[in-house]
Protein backbone atom coordinates (compact mmCIF):
# COMPACT_ATOMS: atom_id res chain seq x y z
CA UNK A 1 0.00 0.00 0.00
CA UNK A 2 1.20 3.52 -0.79
CA UNK A 3 -0.34 6.28 1.28
CA UNK A 4 0.22 10.00 1.45
CA UNK A 5 -0.43 11.97 4.63
CA UNK A 6 -1.08 15.55 3.60
CA UNK A 7 -1.34 18.41 6.06
CA UNK A 8 0.17 21.63 7.32
CA UNK A 9 3.26 21.72 9.58
CA UNK A 10 2.12 20.34 12.94
CA UNK A 11 -1.04 18.72 11.52
CA UNK A 12 0.05 15.37 12.96
CA UNK A 13 1.51 13.61 9.91
CA UNK A 14 4.59 12.25 11.69
CA UNK A 15 2.61 11.15 14.76
CA UNK A 16 0.11 9.20 12.69
CA UNK A 17 2.75 7.84 10.30
CA UNK A 18 4.64 6.32 13.26
CA UNK A 19 1.43 4.62 14.39
CA UNK A 20 0.67 3.25 10.91
CA UNK A 21 4.22 1.99 10.67
CA UNK A 22 3.73 0.05 13.92
CA UNK A 23 0.19 -1.17 13.23
CA UNK A 24 0.41 -2.01 9.52
CA UNK A 25 4.06 -2.80 8.84
CA UNK A 26 4.34 0.09 6.40
CA UNK A 27 7.53 2.15 6.28
CA UNK A 28 7.33 5.84 7.17
CA UNK A 29 9.16 7.95 4.60
CA UNK A 30 9.56 11.37 6.17
CA UNK A 31 11.33 13.70 3.77
CA UNK A 32 11.91 16.16 6.63
CA UNK A 33 13.74 13.46 8.63
CA UNK A 34 15.76 12.47 5.56
CA UNK A 35 16.79 16.07 4.96
CA UNK A 36 17.70 16.60 8.62
CA UNK A 37 19.88 13.48 8.46
CA UNK A 38 21.55 14.82 5.31
CA UNK A 39 22.19 18.18 6.99
CA UNK A 40 23.66 16.46 10.07
CA UNK A 41 25.90 14.28 7.87
CA UNK A 42 27.02 17.28 5.80
CA UNK A 43 26.23 15.63 2.45
CA UNK A 44 25.82 17.68 -0.76
CA UNK A 45 22.03 17.52 -0.39
CA UNK A 46 22.37 18.58 3.24
CA UNK A 47 24.50 21.59 2.28
CA UNK A 48 21.92 22.69 -0.26
CA UNK A 49 18.96 22.12 2.07
CA UNK A 50 20.22 23.61 5.34
CA UNK A 51 19.51 27.30 4.80
CA UNK A 52 16.32 26.72 2.85
CA UNK A 53 14.95 24.68 5.76
CA UNK A 54 16.01 27.30 8.29
CA UNK A 55 14.03 29.90 6.34
CA UNK A 56 10.98 27.63 6.29
CA UNK A 57 11.00 27.44 2.50
CA UNK A 58 10.88 24.38 0.28
CA UNK A 59 13.88 22.42 -0.97
CA UNK A 60 14.00 22.02 -4.76
CA UNK A 61 11.68 19.56 -6.47
CA UNK A 62 14.60 17.82 -8.22
CA UNK A 63 16.36 17.04 -4.97
CA UNK A 64 13.17 15.80 -3.33
CA UNK A 65 12.00 13.56 -6.15
CA UNK A 66 15.49 12.06 -6.43
CA UNK A 67 15.53 11.24 -2.71
CA UNK A 68 12.10 9.59 -2.80
CA UNK A 69 12.74 7.64 -5.98
CA UNK A 70 15.96 6.16 -4.53
CA UNK A 71 14.30 5.36 -1.23
CA UNK A 72 11.35 3.56 -2.87
CA UNK A 73 13.80 1.19 -4.56
CA UNK A 74 15.11 -0.10 -1.24
CA UNK A 75 13.87 -3.56 -0.25
CA UNK A 76 12.22 -2.54 3.04
CA UNK A 77 9.70 -0.46 1.07
CA UNK A 78 8.30 -3.49 -0.75
CA UNK A 79 5.42 -3.95 1.75
CA UNK A 80 4.28 -0.39 1.32
CA UNK A 81 5.06 3.11 2.50
CA UNK A 82 3.53 6.15 4.13
CA UNK A 83 4.73 9.33 2.50
CA UNK A 84 5.03 11.94 5.26
CA UNK A 85 5.97 15.36 3.89
CA UNK A 86 6.09 14.43 0.21
CA UNK A 87 4.80 15.54 -2.25
CA UNK A 88 4.64 19.22 -1.30
CA UNK A 89 4.27 20.84 -4.74
CA UNK A 90 2.35 20.04 -7.90
CA UNK A 91 5.63 19.31 -9.69
CA UNK A 92 6.48 16.75 -6.98
CA UNK A 93 3.02 15.18 -7.26
CA UNK A 94 3.41 14.80 -11.02
CA UNK A 95 6.93 13.41 -10.64
CA UNK A 96 5.56 10.92 -8.07
CA UNK A 97 2.87 9.75 -10.49
CA UNK A 98 5.50 9.20 -13.17
CA UNK A 99 7.93 7.37 -10.92
CA UNK A 100 5.21 5.09 -9.51
CA UNK A 101 4.17 4.32 -13.06
CA UNK A 102 7.76 3.45 -14.01
CA UNK A 103 8.14 1.27 -10.90
CA UNK A 104 4.75 -0.42 -11.59
CA UNK A 105 3.34 0.82 -8.28
CA UNK A 106 0.21 2.78 -7.55
CA UNK A 107 -1.02 5.27 -5.02
CA UNK A 108 -3.82 3.88 -2.83
CA UNK A 109 -4.93 6.94 -0.88
CA UNK A 110 -4.14 10.50 0.09
CA UNK A 111 -5.29 11.38 3.59
CA UNK A 112 -5.78 15.04 4.29
CA UNK A 113 -5.35 15.97 7.94
CA UNK A 114 -7.50 19.08 8.23
CA UNK A 115 -6.46 21.63 10.84
CA UNK A 116 -7.03 25.29 11.69
CA UNK A 117 -3.88 27.38 11.35
CA UNK A 118 -4.50 28.80 14.84
CA UNK A 119 -3.43 25.58 16.62
CA UNK A 120 -0.30 24.90 14.60
CA UNK A 121 2.18 27.27 16.23
CA UNK A 122 1.52 25.70 19.63
CA UNK A 123 1.71 22.19 18.14
CA UNK A 124 5.06 22.88 16.50
CA UNK A 125 6.74 24.90 19.26
CA UNK A 126 5.83 22.23 21.86
CA UNK A 127 7.11 19.34 19.75
CA UNK A 128 10.10 17.21 20.79
CA UNK A 129 11.51 13.84 19.81
CA UNK A 130 13.36 10.99 21.50
CA UNK A 131 17.00 11.28 20.40
CA UNK A 132 17.39 7.49 20.53
CA UNK A 133 14.30 6.09 18.73
CA UNK A 134 12.65 9.13 17.13
CA UNK A 135 9.33 8.80 18.99
CA UNK A 136 7.46 12.10 18.91
CA UNK A 137 6.09 13.95 21.96
CA UNK A 138 4.53 17.27 22.90
CA UNK A 139 4.98 19.48 25.98
CA UNK A 140 1.21 19.61 26.57
CA UNK A 141 -0.54 17.18 24.21
CA UNK A 142 1.55 14.01 24.31
CA UNK A 143 3.78 13.56 27.33
CA UNK A 144 5.66 10.36 28.10
CA UNK A 145 4.11 8.34 30.96
CA UNK A 146 7.17 9.08 33.09
CA UNK A 147 8.55 12.58 32.66
CA UNK A 148 11.91 12.63 30.86
CA UNK A 149 11.78 8.94 29.85
CA UNK A 150 10.75 7.77 26.37
CA UNK A 151 7.76 5.37 26.50
CA UNK A 152 9.07 3.37 23.58
CA UNK A 153 12.76 2.85 24.34
CA UNK A 154 13.47 4.24 27.82
CA UNK A 155 15.78 6.88 26.33
CA UNK A 156 16.31 10.02 28.38
CA UNK A 157 17.63 12.37 25.73
CA UNK A 158 15.30 14.42 23.59
CA UNK A 159 15.79 16.86 20.73
CA UNK A 160 13.92 19.82 19.33
CA UNK A 161 14.10 20.98 15.72
CA UNK A 162 15.79 24.31 15.08
CA UNK A 163 13.00 25.25 12.62
CA UNK A 164 10.25 24.66 15.21
CA UNK A 165 10.01 28.30 16.26
CA UNK A 166 7.12 30.72 15.75
CA UNK A 167 8.79 32.76 12.96
CA UNK A 168 9.75 29.77 10.80
CA UNK A 169 6.34 28.18 11.32
CA UNK A 170 4.77 31.27 9.78
CA UNK A 171 6.86 30.86 6.60
CA UNK A 172 6.23 27.11 6.53
CA UNK A 173 2.49 27.74 6.78
CA UNK A 174 2.67 30.23 3.90
CA UNK A 175 4.54 27.65 1.83
CA UNK A 176 1.89 25.07 2.73
CA UNK A 177 -1.01 27.24 1.58
CA UNK A 178 0.71 28.52 -1.57
CA UNK A 179 2.45 25.38 -2.78
CA UNK A 180 1.02 22.29 -1.06
CA UNK A 181 -2.71 22.99 -0.62
CA UNK A 182 -3.22 22.93 -4.44
CA UNK A 183 -2.52 19.18 -4.22
CA UNK A 184 -5.91 18.70 -2.55
CA UNK A 185 -7.94 19.36 -5.72
CA UNK A 186 -5.29 17.47 -7.72
CA UNK A 187 -5.89 14.28 -5.72
CA UNK A 188 -9.62 14.91 -5.33
CA UNK A 189 -9.81 14.85 -9.12
CA UNK A 190 -8.19 11.42 -9.10
CA UNK A 191 -10.84 10.18 -6.63
CA UNK A 192 -8.33 9.11 -3.94
CA UNK A 193 -8.56 11.98 -1.46
CA UNK A 194 -9.82 11.13 2.06
CA UNK A 195 -10.21 13.56 4.92
CA UNK A 196 -9.78 13.21 8.66
CA UNK A 197 -10.22 15.77 11.43
CA UNK A 198 -6.70 16.77 12.41
CA UNK A 199 -8.12 18.92 15.22
CA UNK A 200 -9.41 15.86 17.06
CA UNK A 201 -7.50 14.17 19.87
CA UNK A 202 -4.56 12.01 18.67
CA UNK A 203 -6.25 8.61 19.26
CA UNK A 204 -9.40 9.81 17.51
CA UNK A 205 -7.38 10.87 14.45
CA UNK A 206 -5.82 7.39 14.37
CA UNK A 207 -9.31 5.86 14.54
CA UNK A 208 -10.51 8.00 11.62
CA UNK A 209 -7.49 7.06 9.49
CA UNK A 210 -7.94 3.35 10.24
CA UNK A 211 -11.63 3.69 9.29
CA UNK A 212 -10.66 5.21 5.92
CA UNK A 213 -8.11 2.46 5.29
CA UNK A 214 -10.73 -0.26 5.93
CA UNK A 215 -12.32 0.69 2.60
CA UNK A 216 -9.15 0.33 0.55
P1 LIG B 1 3.66 17.04 11.42
O1 LIG B 1 4.48 15.80 11.15
O2 LIG B 1 2.41 17.09 10.60
O3 LIG B 1 4.47 18.30 11.32
P2 LIG B 1 3.57 16.03 14.18
O4 LIG B 1 2.96 14.69 14.04
O5 LIG B 1 5.02 16.10 14.45
O6 LIG B 1 3.16 16.96 12.93
O7 LIG B 1 2.77 16.79 15.35
C1 LIG B 1 3.18 18.08 15.81
C2 LIG B 1 3.11 18.11 17.33
O8 LIG B 1 1.74 18.08 17.74
C3 LIG B 1 3.78 16.93 18.01
O9 LIG B 1 4.41 17.38 19.20
C4 LIG B 1 2.62 15.97 18.32
O10 LIG B 1 2.87 15.24 19.53
C5 LIG B 1 1.45 16.91 18.49
N1 LIG B 1 0.19 16.37 17.92
C6 LIG B 1 0.04 15.58 16.82
N2 LIG B 1 -1.26 15.32 16.59
C7 LIG B 1 -1.97 15.99 17.53
C8 LIG B 1 -3.38 16.12 17.83
N3 LIG B 1 -4.31 15.52 17.07
N4 LIG B 1 -3.72 16.88 18.88
C9 LIG B 1 -2.77 17.50 19.65
N5 LIG B 1 -1.44 17.41 19.42
C10 LIG B 1 -1.03 16.67 18.39
P1 LIG C 1 6.62 19.74 8.91
O1 LIG C 1 5.74 18.71 8.36
O2 LIG C 1 6.63 19.81 10.39
O3 LIG C 1 6.38 21.08 8.27
P2 LIG C 1 8.98 18.42 7.73
O4 LIG C 1 9.84 17.73 8.71
O5 LIG C 1 8.12 17.62 6.84
O6 LIG C 1 8.14 19.50 8.53
O7 LIG C 1 9.88 19.36 6.79
C1 LIG C 1 10.84 20.24 7.31
C2 LIG C 1 11.42 21.08 6.20
O8 LIG C 1 12.08 20.23 5.26
C3 LIG C 1 10.40 21.86 5.37
O9 LIG C 1 10.08 23.11 5.95
C4 LIG C 1 11.14 22.02 4.03
O10 LIG C 1 12.13 23.03 4.11
C5 LIG C 1 11.87 20.67 3.92
N1 LIG C 1 11.08 19.66 3.19
C6 LIG C 1 10.60 18.49 3.69
N2 LIG C 1 9.93 17.79 2.75
C7 LIG C 1 9.99 18.55 1.61
C8 LIG C 1 9.48 18.40 0.29
N3 LIG C 1 8.76 17.32 -0.07
N4 LIG C 1 9.75 19.39 -0.59
C9 LIG C 1 10.46 20.48 -0.27
N5 LIG C 1 10.97 20.69 0.95
C10 LIG C 1 10.75 19.73 1.90
ZN1 LIG D 1 12.74 6.53 22.47
JSON list of C-alpha atoms in Angstrom, two decimals, residues 11-144:
[
{"chain": "A", "resi": 11, "resn": "UNK", "atom": "CA", "xyz": [-1.04, 18.72, 11.52]},
{"chain": "A", "resi": 12, "resn": "UNK", "atom": "CA", "xyz": [0.05, 15.37, 12.96]},
{"chain": "A", "resi": 13, "resn": "UNK", "atom": "CA", "xyz": [1.51, 13.61, 9.91]},
{"chain": "A", "resi": 14, "resn": "UNK", "atom": "CA", "xyz": [4.59, 12.25, 11.69]},
{"chain": "A", "resi": 15, "resn": "UNK", "atom": "CA", "xyz": [2.61, 11.15, 14.76]},
{"chain": "A", "resi": 16, "resn": "UNK", "atom": "CA", "xyz": [0.11, 9.20, 12.69]},
{"chain": "A", "resi": 17, "resn": "UNK", "atom": "CA", "xyz": [2.75, 7.84, 10.30]},
{"chain": "A", "resi": 18, "resn": "UNK", "atom": "CA", "xyz": [4.64, 6.32, 13.26]},
{"chain": "A", "resi": 19, "resn": "UNK", "atom": "CA", "xyz": [1.43, 4.62, 14.39]},
{"chain": "A", "resi": 20, "resn": "UNK", "atom": "CA", "xyz": [0.67, 3.25, 10.91]},
{"chain": "A", "resi": 21, "resn": "UNK", "atom": "CA", "xyz": [4.22, 1.99, 10.67]},
{"chain": "A", "resi": 22, "resn": "UNK", "atom": "CA", "xyz": [3.73, 0.05, 13.92]},
{"chain": "A", "resi": 23, "resn": "UNK", "atom": "CA", "xyz": [0.19, -1.17, 13.23]},
{"chain": "A", "resi": 24, "resn": "UNK", "atom": "CA", "xyz": [0.41, -2.01, 9.52]},
{"chain": "A", "resi": 25, "resn": "UNK", "atom": "CA", "xyz": [4.06, -2.80, 8.84]},
{"chain": "A", "resi": 26, "resn": "UNK", "atom": "CA", "xyz": [4.34, 0.09, 6.40]},
{"chain": "A", "resi": 27, "resn": "UNK", "atom": "CA", "xyz": [7.53, 2.15, 6.28]},
{"chain": "A", "resi": 28, "resn": "UNK", "atom": "CA", "xyz": [7.33, 5.84, 7.17]},
{"chain": "A", "resi": 29, "resn": "UNK", "atom": "CA", "xyz": [9.16, 7.95, 4.60]},
{"chain": "A", "resi": 30, "resn": "UNK", "atom": "CA", "xyz": [9.56, 11.37, 6.17]},
{"chain": "A", "resi": 31, "resn": "UNK", "atom": "CA", "xyz": [11.33, 13.70, 3.77]},
{"chain": "A", "resi": 32, "resn": "UNK", "atom": "CA", "xyz": [11.91, 16.16, 6.63]},
{"chain": "A", "resi": 33, "resn": "UNK", "atom": "CA", "xyz": [13.74, 13.46, 8.63]},
{"chain": "A", "resi": 34, "resn": "UNK", "atom": "CA", "xyz": [15.76, 12.47, 5.56]},
{"chain": "A", "resi": 35, "resn": "UNK", "atom": "CA", "xyz": [16.79, 16.07, 4.96]},
{"chain": "A", "resi": 36, "resn": "UNK", "atom": "CA", "xyz": [17.70, 16.60, 8.62]},
{"chain": "A", "resi": 37, "resn": "UNK", "atom": "CA", "xyz": [19.88, 13.48, 8.46]},
{"chain": "A", "resi": 38, "resn": "UNK", "atom": "CA", "xyz": [21.55, 14.82, 5.31]},
{"chain": "A", "resi": 39, "resn": "UNK", "atom": "CA", "xyz": [22.19, 18.18, 6.99]},
{"chain": "A", "resi": 40, "resn": "UNK", "atom": "CA", "xyz": [23.66, 16.46, 10.07]},
{"chain": "A", "resi": 41, "resn": "UNK", "atom": "CA", "xyz": [25.90, 14.28, 7.87]},
{"chain": "A", "resi": 42, "resn": "UNK", "atom": "CA", "xyz": [27.02, 17.28, 5.80]},
{"chain": "A", "resi": 43, "resn": "UNK", "atom": "CA", "xyz": [26.23, 15.63, 2.45]},
{"chain": "A", "resi": 44, "resn": "UNK", "atom": "CA", "xyz": [25.82, 17.68, -0.76]},
{"chain": "A", "resi": 45, "resn": "UNK", "atom": "CA", "xyz": [22.03, 17.52, -0.39]},
{"chain": "A", "resi": 46, "resn": "UNK", "atom": "CA", "xyz": [22.37, 18.58, 3.24]},
{"chain": "A", "resi": 47, "resn": "UNK", "atom": "CA", "xyz": [24.50, 21.59, 2.28]},
{"chain": "A", "resi": 48, "resn": "UNK", "atom": "CA", "xyz": [21.92, 22.69, -0.26]},
{"chain": "A", "resi": 49, "resn": "UNK", "atom": "CA", "xyz": [18.96, 22.12, 2.07]},
{"chain": "A", "resi": 50, "resn": "UNK", "atom": "CA", "xyz": [20.22, 23.61, 5.34]},
{"chain": "A", "resi": 51, "resn": "UNK", "atom": "CA", "xyz": [19.51, 27.30, 4.80]},
{"chain": "A", "resi": 52, "resn": "UNK", "atom": "CA", "xyz": [16.32, 26.72, 2.85]},
{"chain": "A", "resi": 53, "resn": "UNK", "atom": "CA", "xyz": [14.95, 24.68, 5.76]},
{"chain": "A", "resi": 54, "resn": "UNK", "atom": "CA", "xyz": [16.01, 27.30, 8.29]},
{"chain": "A", "resi": 55, "resn": "UNK", "atom": "CA", "xyz": [14.03, 29.90, 6.34]},
{"chain": "A", "resi": 56, "resn": "UNK", "atom": "CA", "xyz": [10.98, 27.63, 6.29]},
{"chain": "A", "resi": 57, "resn": "UNK", "atom": "CA", "xyz": [11.00, 27.44, 2.50]},
{"chain": "A", "resi": 58, "resn": "UNK", "atom": "CA", "xyz": [10.88, 24.38, 0.28]},
{"chain": "A", "resi": 59, "resn": "UNK", "atom": "CA", "xyz": [13.88, 22.42, -0.97]},
{"chain": "A", "resi": 60, "resn": "UNK", "atom": "CA", "xyz": [14.00, 22.02, -4.76]},
{"chain": "A", "resi": 61, "resn": "UNK", "atom": "CA", "xyz": [11.68, 19.56, -6.47]},
{"chain": "A", "resi": 62, "resn": "UNK", "atom": "CA", "xyz": [14.60, 17.82, -8.22]},
{"chain": "A", "resi": 63, "resn": "UNK", "atom": "CA", "xyz": [16.36, 17.04, -4.97]},
{"chain": "A", "resi": 64, "resn": "UNK", "atom": "CA", "xyz": [13.17, 15.80, -3.33]},
{"chain": "A", "resi": 65, "resn": "UNK", "atom": "CA", "xyz": [12.00, 13.56, -6.15]},
{"chain": "A", "resi": 66, "resn": "UNK", "atom": "CA", "xyz": [15.49, 12.06, -6.43]},
{"chain": "A", "resi": 67, "resn": "UNK", "atom": "CA", "xyz": [15.53, 11.24, -2.71]},
{"chain": "A", "resi": 68, "resn": "UNK", "atom": "CA", "xyz": [12.10, 9.59, -2.80]},
{"chain": "A", "resi": 69, "resn": "UNK", "atom": "CA", "xyz": [12.74, 7.64, -5.98]},
{"chain": "A", "resi": 70, "resn": "UNK", "atom": "CA", "xyz": [15.96, 6.16, -4.53]},
{"chain": "A", "resi": 71, "resn": "UNK", "atom": "CA", "xyz": [14.30, 5.36, -1.23]},
{"chain": "A", "resi": 72, "resn": "UNK", "atom": "CA", "xyz": [11.35, 3.56, -2.87]},
{"chain": "A", "resi": 73, "resn": "UNK", "atom": "CA", "xyz": [13.80, 1.19, -4.56]},
{"chain": "A", "resi": 74, "resn": "UNK", "atom": "CA", "xyz": [15.11, -0.10, -1.24]},
{"chain": "A", "resi": 75, "resn": "UNK", "atom": "CA", "xyz": [13.87, -3.56, -0.25]},
{"chain": "A", "resi": 76, "resn": "UNK", "atom": "CA", "xyz": [12.22, -2.54, 3.04]},
{"chain": "A", "resi": 77, "resn": "UNK", "atom": "CA", "xyz": [9.70, -0.46, 1.07]},
{"chain": "A", "resi": 78, "resn": "UNK", "atom": "CA", "xyz": [8.30, -3.49, -0.75]},
{"chain": "A", "resi": 79, "resn": "UNK", "atom": "CA", "xyz": [5.42, -3.95, 1.75]},
{"chain": "A", "resi": 80, "resn": "UNK", "atom": "CA", "xyz": [4.28, -0.39, 1.32]},
{"chain": "A", "resi": 81, "resn": "UNK", "atom": "CA", "xyz": [5.06, 3.11, 2.50]},
{"chain": "A", "resi": 82, "resn": "UNK", "atom": "CA", "xyz": [3.53, 6.15, 4.13]},
{"chain": "A", "resi": 83, "resn": "UNK", "atom": "CA", "xyz": [4.73, 9.33, 2.50]},
{"chain": "A", "resi": 84, "resn": "UNK", "atom": "CA", "xyz": [5.03, 11.94, 5.26]},
{"chain": "A", "resi": 85, "resn": "UNK", "atom": "CA", "xyz": [5.97, 15.36, 3.89]},
{"chain": "A", "resi": 86, "resn": "UNK", "atom": "CA", "xyz": [6.09, 14.43, 0.21]},
{"chain": "A", "resi": 87, "resn": "UNK", "atom": "CA", "xyz": [4.80, 15.54, -2.25]},
{"chain": "A", "resi": 88, "resn": "UNK", "atom": "CA", "xyz": [4.64, 19.22, -1.30]},
{"chain": "A", "resi": 89, "resn": "UNK", "atom": "CA", "xyz": [4.27, 20.84, -4.74]},
{"chain": "A", "resi": 90, "resn": "UNK", "atom": "CA", "xyz": [2.35, 20.04, -7.90]},
{"chain": "A", "resi": 91, "resn": "UNK", "atom": "CA", "xyz": [5.63, 19.31, -9.69]},
{"chain": "A", "resi": 92, "resn": "UNK", "atom": "CA", "xyz": [6.48, 16.75, -6.98]},
{"chain": "A", "resi": 93, "resn": "UNK", "atom": "CA", "xyz": [3.02, 15.18, -7.26]},
{"chain": "A", "resi": 94, "resn": "UNK", "atom": "CA", "xyz": [3.41, 14.80, -11.02]},
{"chain": "A", "resi": 95, "resn": "UNK", "atom": "CA", "xyz": [6.93, 13.41, -10.64]},
{"chain": "A", "resi": 96, "resn": "UNK", "atom": "CA", "xyz": [5.56, 10.92, -8.07]},
{"chain": "A", "resi": 97, "resn": "UNK", "atom": "CA", "xyz": [2.87, 9.75, -10.49]},
{"chain": "A", "resi": 98, "resn": "UNK", "atom": "CA", "xyz": [5.50, 9.20, -13.17]},
{"chain": "A", "resi": 99, "resn": "UNK", "atom": "CA", "xyz": [7.93, 7.37, -10.92]},
{"chain": "A", "resi": 100, "resn": "UNK", "atom": "CA", "xyz": [5.21, 5.09, -9.51]},
{"chain": "A", "resi": 101, "resn": "UNK", "atom": "CA", "xyz": [4.17, 4.32, -13.06]},
{"chain": "A", "resi": 102, "resn": "UNK", "atom": "CA", "xyz": [7.76, 3.45, -14.01]},
{"chain": "A", "resi": 103, "resn": "UNK", "atom": "CA", "xyz": [8.14, 1.27, -10.90]},
{"chain": "A", "resi": 104, "resn": "UNK", "atom": "CA", "xyz": [4.75, -0.42, -11.59]},
{"chain": "A", "resi": 105, "resn": "UNK", "atom": "CA", "xyz": [3.34, 0.82, -8.28]},
{"chain": "A", "resi": 106, "resn": "UNK", "atom": "CA", "xyz": [0.21, 2.78, -7.55]},
{"chain": "A", "resi": 107, "resn": "UNK", "atom": "CA", "xyz": [-1.02, 5.27, -5.02]},
{"chain": "A", "resi": 108, "resn": "UNK", "atom": "CA", "xyz": [-3.82, 3.88, -2.83]},
{"chain": "A", "resi": 109, "resn": "UNK", "atom": "CA", "xyz": [-4.93, 6.94, -0.88]},
{"chain": "A", "resi": 110, "resn": "UNK", "atom": "CA", "xyz": [-4.14, 10.50, 0.09]},
{"chain": "A", "resi": 111, "resn": "UNK", "atom": "CA", "xyz": [-5.29, 11.38, 3.59]},
{"chain": "A", "resi": 112, "resn": "UNK", "atom": "CA", "xyz": [-5.78, 15.04, 4.29]},
{"chain": "A", "resi": 113, "resn": "UNK", "atom": "CA", "xyz": [-5.35, 15.97, 7.94]},
{"chain": "A", "resi": 114, "resn": "UNK", "atom": "CA", "xyz": [-7.50, 19.08, 8.23]},
{"chain": "A", "resi": 115, "resn": "UNK", "atom": "CA", "xyz": [-6.46, 21.63, 10.84]},
{"chain": "A", "resi": 116, "resn": "UNK", "atom": "CA", "xyz": [-7.03, 25.29, 11.69]},
{"chain": "A", "resi": 117, "resn": "UNK", "atom": "CA", "xyz": [-3.88, 27.38, 11.35]},
{"chain": "A", "resi": 118, "resn": "UNK", "atom": "CA", "xyz": [-4.50, 28.80, 14.84]},
{"chain": "A", "resi": 119, "resn": "UNK", "atom": "CA", "xyz": [-3.43, 25.58, 16.62]},
{"chain": "A", "resi": 120, "resn": "UNK", "atom": "CA", "xyz": [-0.30, 24.90, 14.60]},
{"chain": "A", "resi": 121, "resn": "UNK", "atom": "CA", "xyz": [2.18, 27.27, 16.23]},
{"chain": "A", "resi": 122, "resn": "UNK", "atom": "CA", "xyz": [1.52, 25.70, 19.63]},
{"chain": "A", "resi": 123, "resn": "UNK", "atom": "CA", "xyz": [1.71, 22.19, 18.14]},
{"chain": "A", "resi": 124, "resn": "UNK", "atom": "CA", "xyz": [5.06, 22.88, 16.50]},
{"chain": "A", "resi": 125, "resn": "UNK", "atom": "CA", "xyz": [6.74, 24.90, 19.26]},
{"chain": "A", "resi": 126, "resn": "UNK", "atom": "CA", "xyz": [5.83, 22.23, 21.86]},
{"chain": "A", "resi": 127, "resn": "UNK", "atom": "CA", "xyz": [7.11, 19.34, 19.75]},
{"chain": "A", "resi": 128, "resn": "UNK", "atom": "CA", "xyz": [10.10, 17.21, 20.79]},
{"chain": "A", "resi": 129, "resn": "UNK", "atom": "CA", "xyz": [11.51, 13.84, 19.81]},
{"chain": "A", "resi": 130, "resn": "UNK", "atom": "CA", "xyz": [13.36, 10.99, 21.50]},
{"chain": "A", "resi": 131, "resn": "UNK", "atom": "CA", "xyz": [17.00, 11.28, 20.40]},
{"chain": "A", "resi": 132, "resn": "UNK", "atom": "CA", "xyz": [17.39, 7.49, 20.53]},
{"chain": "A", "resi": 133, "resn": "UNK", "atom": "CA", "xyz": [14.30, 6.09, 18.73]},
{"chain": "A", "resi": 134, "resn": "UNK", "atom": "CA", "xyz": [12.65, 9.13, 17.13]},
{"chain": "A", "resi": 135, "resn": "UNK", "atom": "CA", "xyz": [9.33, 8.80, 18.99]},
{"chain": "A", "resi": 136, "resn": "UNK", "atom": "CA", "xyz": [7.46, 12.10, 18.91]},
{"chain": "A", "resi": 137, "resn": "UNK", "atom": "CA", "xyz": [6.09, 13.95, 21.96]},
{"chain": "A", "resi": 138, "resn": "UNK", "atom": "CA", "xyz": [4.53, 17.27, 22.90]},
{"chain": "A", "resi": 139, "resn": "UNK", "atom": "CA", "xyz": [4.98, 19.48, 25.98]},
{"chain": "A", "resi": 140, "resn": "UNK", "atom": "CA", "xyz": [1.21, 19.61, 26.57]},
{"chain": "A", "resi": 141, "resn": "UNK", "atom": "CA", "xyz": [-0.54, 17.18, 24.21]},
{"chain": "A", "resi": 142, "resn": "UNK", "atom": "CA", "xyz": [1.55, 14.01, 24.31]},
{"chain": "A", "resi": 143, "resn": "UNK", "atom": "CA", "xyz": [3.78, 13.56, 27.33]},
{"chain": "A", "resi": 144, "resn": "UNK", "atom": "CA", "xyz": [5.66, 10.36, 28.10]}
]
